[in-house]
Coordinates of C-alpha atoms in Angstrom, one line a residue:
M1 CA -0.9 -29.7 -19.1
S2 CA 0.3 -30.3 -15.6
V3 CA -0.9 -28.5 -12.6
L4 CA 1.2 -27.0 -9.8
R5 CA -0.4 -27.4 -6.3
L6 CA 1.2 -24.9 -4.0
P7 CA 0.7 -24.4 -0.2
A8 CA -0.9 -21.0 0.1
S9 CA -3.0 -18.7 2.2
W10 CA -5.4 -16.1 1.1
L11 CA -5.7 -13.2 3.6
R12 CA -7.2 -9.8 4.0
G13 CA -4.8 -7.3 5.5
G14 CA -6.3 -3.9 6.2
S15 CA -8.2 -2.9 3.1
S16 CA -6.2 -5.2 0.7
K17 CA -6.3 -8.9 -0.1
G18 CA -3.4 -11.1 -1.2
V19 CA -2.0 -14.6 -1.8
F20 CA 0.7 -15.5 0.7
L21 CA 3.2 -18.3 -0.3
R22 CA 6.6 -19.5 1.0
A23 CA 9.3 -18.2 -1.2
A24 CA 11.1 -21.6 -1.0
D25 CA 8.1 -23.3 -2.8
L26 CA 8.4 -21.1 -5.9
P27 CA 10.7 -21.4 -9.0
A28 CA 14.2 -20.0 -8.4
D29 CA 14.2 -18.3 -11.9
P30 CA 12.5 -14.8 -11.4
E31 CA 10.7 -14.8 -14.9
E32 CA 9.3 -18.3 -14.3
R33 CA 8.3 -17.3 -10.9
D34 CA 6.5 -14.1 -12.0
R35 CA 4.6 -15.9 -14.8
L36 CA 3.4 -18.4 -12.3
L37 CA 2.2 -15.8 -9.7
A38 CA 0.5 -13.8 -12.5
R39 CA -1.3 -16.8 -13.6
L40 CA -2.2 -17.6 -10.1
L41 CA -4.0 -14.2 -9.8
G42 CA -5.6 -14.6 -13.3
S43 CA -3.4 -12.3 -15.3
P44 CA -2.7 -11.2 -18.0
D45 CA -6.3 -10.5 -18.5
P46 CA -7.4 -8.1 -21.3
Y47 CA -10.9 -8.1 -19.9
G48 CA -9.5 -6.6 -16.6
R49 CA -11.4 -8.9 -14.4
Q50 CA -9.0 -11.8 -13.3
T51 CA -11.9 -14.3 -13.4
D52 CA -9.6 -17.3 -14.0
G53 CA -7.5 -16.5 -10.8
L54 CA -7.6 -15.3 -7.3
G55 CA -7.5 -11.7 -8.1
S56 CA -10.8 -9.7 -8.6
G57 CA -9.9 -7.1 -11.2
V58 CA -8.9 -4.3 -8.7
S59 CA -5.4 -3.1 -7.7
S60 CA -6.0 -3.8 -3.9
T61 CA -6.6 -7.5 -4.5
S62 CA -4.1 -8.2 -7.3
K63 CA -1.2 -8.8 -4.8
V64 CA 1.1 -11.6 -3.8
V65 CA 3.4 -12.0 -0.8
L66 CA 6.4 -14.3 -0.5
L67 CA 7.5 -15.2 3.1
S68 CA 10.5 -16.9 4.5
R69 CA 12.3 -17.2 7.8
S70 CA 14.7 -14.3 8.1
Q71 CA 18.4 -14.9 8.3
R72 CA 18.8 -11.5 9.9
P73 CA 19.4 -11.5 13.8
D74 CA 17.0 -8.6 14.2
A75 CA 14.0 -10.0 12.3
D76 CA 11.8 -13.2 12.3
I77 CA 10.2 -13.0 8.8
D78 CA 11.2 -11.7 5.4
Y79 CA 8.4 -10.1 3.6
L80 CA 8.6 -9.7 -0.2
F81 CA 5.6 -8.0 -1.8
G82 CA 4.6 -8.1 -5.5
H83 CA 1.9 -6.0 -7.2
A84 CA 0.5 -7.4 -10.4
A85 CA -0.7 -5.3 -13.3
I86 CA -4.1 -6.8 -14.1
E87 CA -4.1 -6.5 -17.9
S88 CA -0.4 -7.2 -18.6
G89 CA 0.4 -9.5 -15.7
R90 CA 3.7 -7.8 -15.1
I91 CA 4.6 -8.0 -11.4
D92 CA 6.1 -4.9 -9.8
W93 CA 8.5 -5.6 -6.9
S94 CA 9.5 -2.0 -6.3
G95 CA 7.5 -1.1 -3.3
S96 CA 5.7 -2.5 -0.2
C97 CA 2.0 -2.8 0.9
G98 CA 1.2 -1.3 4.3
N99 CA -2.2 -2.9 4.6
L100 CA -0.9 -6.4 3.8
S101 CA 1.8 -6.0 6.4
A102 CA -0.9 -6.7 9.0
A103 CA -1.4 -10.1 7.4
V104 CA 2.3 -11.1 7.4
G105 CA 2.3 -12.4 11.0
P106 CA -0.8 -14.4 10.6
A107 CA 0.3 -15.9 7.2
A108 CA 3.7 -16.8 8.8
I109 CA 2.0 -18.7 11.5
L110 CA -0.1 -20.6 9.1
A111 CA 2.9 -21.4 6.9
G112 CA 4.8 -22.9 9.8
L113 CA 7.5 -20.2 9.8
M114 CA 6.6 -19.0 13.4
A115 CA 5.2 -20.7 16.4
A116 CA 2.3 -18.9 18.2
P117 CA 1.6 -19.1 21.9
A118 CA -1.7 -20.6 23.1
A119 CA -3.2 -17.1 23.8
G120 CA -2.0 -13.4 24.1
E121 CA 0.1 -11.6 21.6
L122 CA 3.0 -12.5 19.3
L123 CA 5.5 -9.9 18.4
V124 CA 6.5 -10.4 14.8
R125 CA 9.8 -8.7 13.7
I126 CA 9.3 -8.2 10.0
W127 CA 12.0 -7.4 7.5
Q128 CA 10.4 -5.7 4.5
V129 CA 12.6 -6.9 1.6
N130 CA 11.4 -4.5 -1.0
T131 CA 12.3 -1.4 1.0
A132 CA 14.9 -2.8 3.3
K133 CA 12.9 -1.6 6.4
H134 CA 11.8 -3.0 9.7
I135 CA 8.2 -3.4 10.7
L136 CA 7.0 -4.6 14.2
A137 CA 3.6 -6.3 14.1
R138 CA 1.8 -7.3 17.3
V139 CA -0.6 -10.1 16.5
P140 CA -3.4 -11.2 18.9
I141 CA -3.6 -14.9 19.4
Q142 CA -6.5 -17.2 20.3
D143 CA -6.3 -20.9 20.7
G144 CA -2.8 -21.0 19.3
L145 CA -4.0 -19.3 16.0
P146 CA -4.2 -15.6 14.8
A147 CA -7.3 -14.1 16.3
Q148 CA -10.1 -13.8 13.7
H149 CA -12.6 -11.6 15.8
G150 CA -12.3 -8.3 17.3
E151 CA -13.6 -4.7 17.7
H152 CA -11.3 -2.9 15.4
S153 CA -13.2 -1.2 12.6
Q154 CA -11.6 0.3 9.5
D155 CA -13.4 2.6 7.1
G156 CA -13.8 0.7 3.8
L157 CA -14.3 -2.7 5.4
A158 CA -17.8 -4.2 6.1
F159 CA -16.8 -6.1 9.2
P160 CA -14.5 -5.4 12.3
G161 CA -11.5 -7.5 13.2
A162 CA -8.8 -8.1 15.8
P163 CA -6.5 -5.1 16.0
I164 CA -2.9 -5.6 14.8
Q165 CA -0.6 -2.7 15.7
L166 CA 2.1 -2.0 13.1
D167 CA 5.2 0.1 13.8
F168 CA 7.1 1.0 10.5
L169 CA 10.6 1.9 11.9
D170 CA 12.6 4.7 10.3
P171 CA 10.3 4.7 7.2
A172 CA 12.1 7.5 5.4
G173 CA 14.1 6.5 2.3
S174 CA 12.4 3.3 1.4
S175 CA 14.3 3.3 -2.0
G176 CA 17.7 3.9 -0.4
G177 CA 17.7 7.6 -0.6
P178 CA 16.6 10.6 1.7
L179 CA 13.1 11.6 2.7
F180 CA 13.1 14.1 -0.1
P181 CA 14.8 12.5 -3.0
T182 CA 15.2 15.8 -4.8
G183 CA 16.7 17.4 -1.8
Q184 CA 13.8 19.7 -1.3
P185 CA 10.2 19.5 0.0
Y186 CA 8.7 21.5 -3.0
D187 CA 9.2 21.0 -6.7
L188 CA 7.6 21.8 -10.0
L189 CA 6.5 19.1 -12.4
A190 CA 6.0 20.1 -16.1
P191 CA 5.6 17.2 -18.5
E192 CA 5.8 18.1 -22.1
G193 CA 2.6 20.0 -23.1
M194 CA 1.4 20.6 -19.5
A195 CA 1.4 23.7 -17.2
P196 CA 3.7 23.4 -14.2
V197 CA 2.3 21.7 -11.2
P198 CA 3.8 22.2 -7.7
A199 CA 4.5 18.9 -6.0
T200 CA 6.1 17.3 -3.0
L201 CA 8.3 14.2 -3.9
I202 CA 8.6 12.2 -0.7
D203 CA 9.8 8.8 0.2
A204 CA 8.5 7.3 3.5
A205 CA 7.4 3.7 3.5
N206 CA 7.0 4.0 -0.3
P207 CA 7.7 6.9 -2.6
L208 CA 4.7 9.3 -3.1
V209 CA 4.0 12.3 -5.3
I210 CA 1.7 14.8 -3.6
V211 CA 0.0 17.6 -5.4
A212 CA -3.0 20.0 -4.7
A213 CA -6.4 19.0 -6.0
S214 CA -6.9 22.6 -7.2
D215 CA -3.8 22.4 -9.4
L216 CA -5.5 19.5 -11.2
G217 CA -8.8 21.3 -11.6
L218 CA -10.4 19.0 -8.9
R219 CA -12.3 19.7 -5.6
G220 CA -10.9 16.8 -3.8
D221 CA -14.1 15.1 -2.8
E222 CA -14.8 13.4 -6.1
H223 CA -15.5 9.6 -6.1
P224 CA -13.2 7.1 -7.8
A225 CA -15.9 5.9 -10.2
Q226 CA -16.4 9.3 -11.6
L227 CA -12.6 10.1 -12.0
N228 CA -11.8 6.7 -13.5
Q229 CA -14.1 7.5 -16.5
D230 CA -11.9 10.6 -17.2
A231 CA -9.2 9.1 -19.6
A232 CA -7.6 12.6 -20.1
L233 CA -7.3 13.1 -16.3
L234 CA -5.7 9.6 -15.8
A235 CA -3.3 10.3 -18.6
R236 CA -2.2 13.6 -17.0
L237 CA -1.8 12.0 -13.6
E238 CA 0.4 9.3 -15.2
A239 CA 2.5 11.9 -17.0
L240 CA 3.1 13.7 -13.6
R241 CA 3.8 10.4 -11.9
C242 CA 6.3 9.3 -14.5
Q243 CA 8.2 12.7 -14.5
A244 CA 8.3 12.5 -10.7
S245 CA 9.8 9.0 -10.9
V246 CA 12.6 10.3 -13.1
S247 CA 13.1 13.3 -10.7
M248 CA 13.3 11.0 -7.7
G249 CA 15.9 8.8 -9.3
L250 CA 13.6 5.8 -9.5
A251 CA 13.7 5.5 -13.2
P252 CA 16.0 6.7 -16.0
D253 CA 13.3 8.1 -18.2
A254 CA 9.6 8.4 -18.6
Q255 CA 9.3 5.2 -20.6
A256 CA 11.0 3.1 -17.8
A257 CA 8.9 5.0 -15.2
G258 CA 5.8 3.8 -17.0
L259 CA 6.9 0.2 -16.5
R260 CA 7.3 0.8 -12.8
T261 CA 3.6 1.0 -12.2
A262 CA 3.5 0.3 -8.4
T263 CA 5.7 3.2 -7.3
P264 CA 5.8 6.1 -6.9
K265 CA 2.1 6.5 -6.3
L266 CA 0.5 10.0 -6.8
A267 CA -1.9 11.6 -4.4
W268 CA -3.8 14.9 -4.3
V269 CA -5.0 16.8 -1.3
A270 CA -7.5 19.5 -0.7
P271 CA -8.8 21.5 2.4
A272 CA -11.4 19.7 4.6
C273 CA -15.0 20.3 3.7
A274 CA -18.4 18.6 4.4
H275 CA -18.9 15.7 1.8
L276 CA -20.2 12.2 1.4
T277 CA -18.2 9.1 1.3
Q278 CA -18.8 6.7 -1.7
D279 CA -21.1 4.7 0.5
G280 CA -23.2 7.7 1.4
R281 CA -21.9 8.5 4.9
A282 CA -21.5 12.2 5.8
I283 CA -18.2 13.6 6.9
A284 CA -18.1 17.2 8.4
A285 CA -15.2 19.5 7.8
H286 CA -14.3 19.6 11.5
Q287 CA -13.7 15.7 11.6
V288 CA -10.6 15.7 9.5
D289 CA -7.6 17.8 8.6
L290 CA -7.9 17.5 4.8
L291 CA -9.2 15.4 2.0
A292 CA -7.0 13.1 0.0
R293 CA -7.2 10.8 -3.1
T294 CA -4.6 8.6 -4.7
V295 CA -3.9 6.5 -7.8
S296 CA -2.8 2.9 -7.6
M297 CA -1.8 0.9 -10.7
G298 CA -3.3 3.5 -13.1
K299 CA -6.8 3.8 -11.3
V300 CA -8.1 6.1 -8.6
H301 CA -8.1 4.0 -5.3
Q302 CA -11.3 3.2 -3.6
G303 CA -9.8 4.2 -0.3
F304 CA -6.2 5.1 0.5
T305 CA -3.0 2.9 0.7
G306 CA -1.3 2.2 3.9
T307 CA 2.2 3.3 2.8
G308 CA 0.6 6.3 1.2
T309 CA -0.9 7.2 4.6
I310 CA 2.5 7.1 6.2
A311 CA 3.9 9.3 3.4
L312 CA 1.1 11.8 3.9
G313 CA 1.8 11.9 7.6
A314 CA 5.5 12.5 6.9
A315 CA 4.7 15.4 4.5
A316 CA 2.4 16.9 7.0
A317 CA 5.1 16.9 9.7
M318 CA 7.8 18.6 7.5
A319 CA 8.0 22.3 6.7
G320 CA 7.6 23.6 3.1
T321 CA 5.6 20.7 1.6
V322 CA 2.4 20.9 -0.4
L323 CA 0.6 19.3 2.5
S324 CA 2.1 21.6 5.3
R325 CA 1.4 24.6 3.2
L326 CA -2.2 23.6 2.8
L327 CA -2.5 23.0 6.6
G328 CA -0.9 26.4 7.3
G329 CA 2.1 24.9 8.9
Q330 CA 3.8 21.6 10.1
L331 CA 1.6 19.2 11.9
Q332 CA 3.4 17.7 15.0
G333 CA 2.3 16.4 18.4
R334 CA -0.9 14.7 17.2
P335 CA -2.0 12.3 14.4
L336 CA -2.9 13.4 10.9
R337 CA -6.5 12.7 10.2
F338 CA -7.7 12.8 6.5
A339 CA -10.8 11.7 4.5
H340 CA -10.6 9.5 1.5
P341 CA -13.3 8.0 -0.7
G342 CA -14.0 5.1 1.8
G343 CA -13.9 7.2 5.1
I344 CA -11.2 8.4 7.4
N345 CA -7.6 7.4 8.0
D346 CA -5.3 8.3 10.9
I347 CA -1.5 8.2 11.0
E348 CA 0.6 8.7 14.1
L349 CA 4.4 9.5 13.8
Q350 CA 7.0 9.3 16.5
M351 CA 9.6 12.1 15.9
Q352 CA 13.2 12.2 17.3
A353 CA 15.4 15.2 16.6
G354 CA 13.5 16.2 13.5
R355 CA 13.5 12.7 12.0
I356 CA 10.7 10.1 11.7
A357 CA 11.6 7.4 14.2
A358 CA 8.5 5.3 13.5
A359 CA 5.0 5.5 11.9
R360 CA 2.1 3.6 13.7
L361 CA -0.9 2.1 11.9
T362 CA -3.5 -0.1 13.4
R363 CA -5.1 -2.6 11.1
S364 CA -6.8 -6.0 11.3
A365 CA -6.2 -9.2 9.2
R366 CA -8.4 -12.2 8.5
V367 CA -7.7 -15.6 7.0
L368 CA -9.9 -16.2 4.0
M369 CA -8.4 -19.5 2.9
H370 CA -5.5 -21.8 3.8
G371 CA -4.6 -24.8 1.8
E372 CA -3.5 -25.3 -1.7
V373 CA -3.7 -23.1 -4.8
W374 CA -3.8 -24.9 -8.2
V375 CA -1.9 -23.2 -11.0
P376 CA -1.6 -24.5 -14.6
A377 CA 2.1 -25.2 -15.1

């Protein structure tokens, strides 16, 4: 069997890791491309570990990014994101990854798609292909390369890094529709055999379904390891997610929604309370506005997704949502601050005439490997 040797970089972006490749180096046929990328990560893997690939058996590392020079006059780099299902190897191209957005600029420099100055900061205008949205990334540069050291810390990461400011411009309607795909901020989801659950179906950076933890019989401070052992709960969450996908116009029926594993994601929120993170740190109720948990690719996430953070911020800023009702009103004029299993996230929105002009996240990125990845052909 021949082996394909592809130029590649492996980077951490925020709390995710992914393999970055030039789109031009991959097969033109989408099915052949997807099989190659899944094999690169080590999927399909019935054992769920991806031992024979660069993935590591969790959704936040089973990711690929394809980069190319943008043909758009208002962008430098086209960023296409793929999320691989670990067991099946199916790659979902329906959404974006907010955390890996921080690594797009550094990876583009390594791939020779952009030139960096000797020092200072490089503004990278990113066209996010999956969602047809712009992202502005400010990448710190040292010795002509992406800076690898800095003081920016992020909960869920063991080491600090150089801060990369990300502005997600006009993030509403990432799937081509409005901020609220159903036309309202408050809906009822009632999959067959289940009691109705109030929900906000929102689309900002990625589509997200938001429900109250109490409506799921949860407190909101449970740890992922505990929840991921509850097969009945995971099945209920998936049923809610699939019905929401149909209601949002993202899938024609529940069966098709089940194949669209990356989006929408589902999150639940609860009032702030004193609790411990999964690494044992204490968070006091006054430190945050609320608690939040989310499901990614069928499992409760160890932290919280970057795009989900943006969608939560958008829901907090709008009247009548599950989130603004929990907060006692719209949250505007200051960042939303919420606790997740790994710590605390902040999201800052820039509003103009009642619409979201931009959402700002600060993340870091680090180069883990740059060279060749070998894939059995």
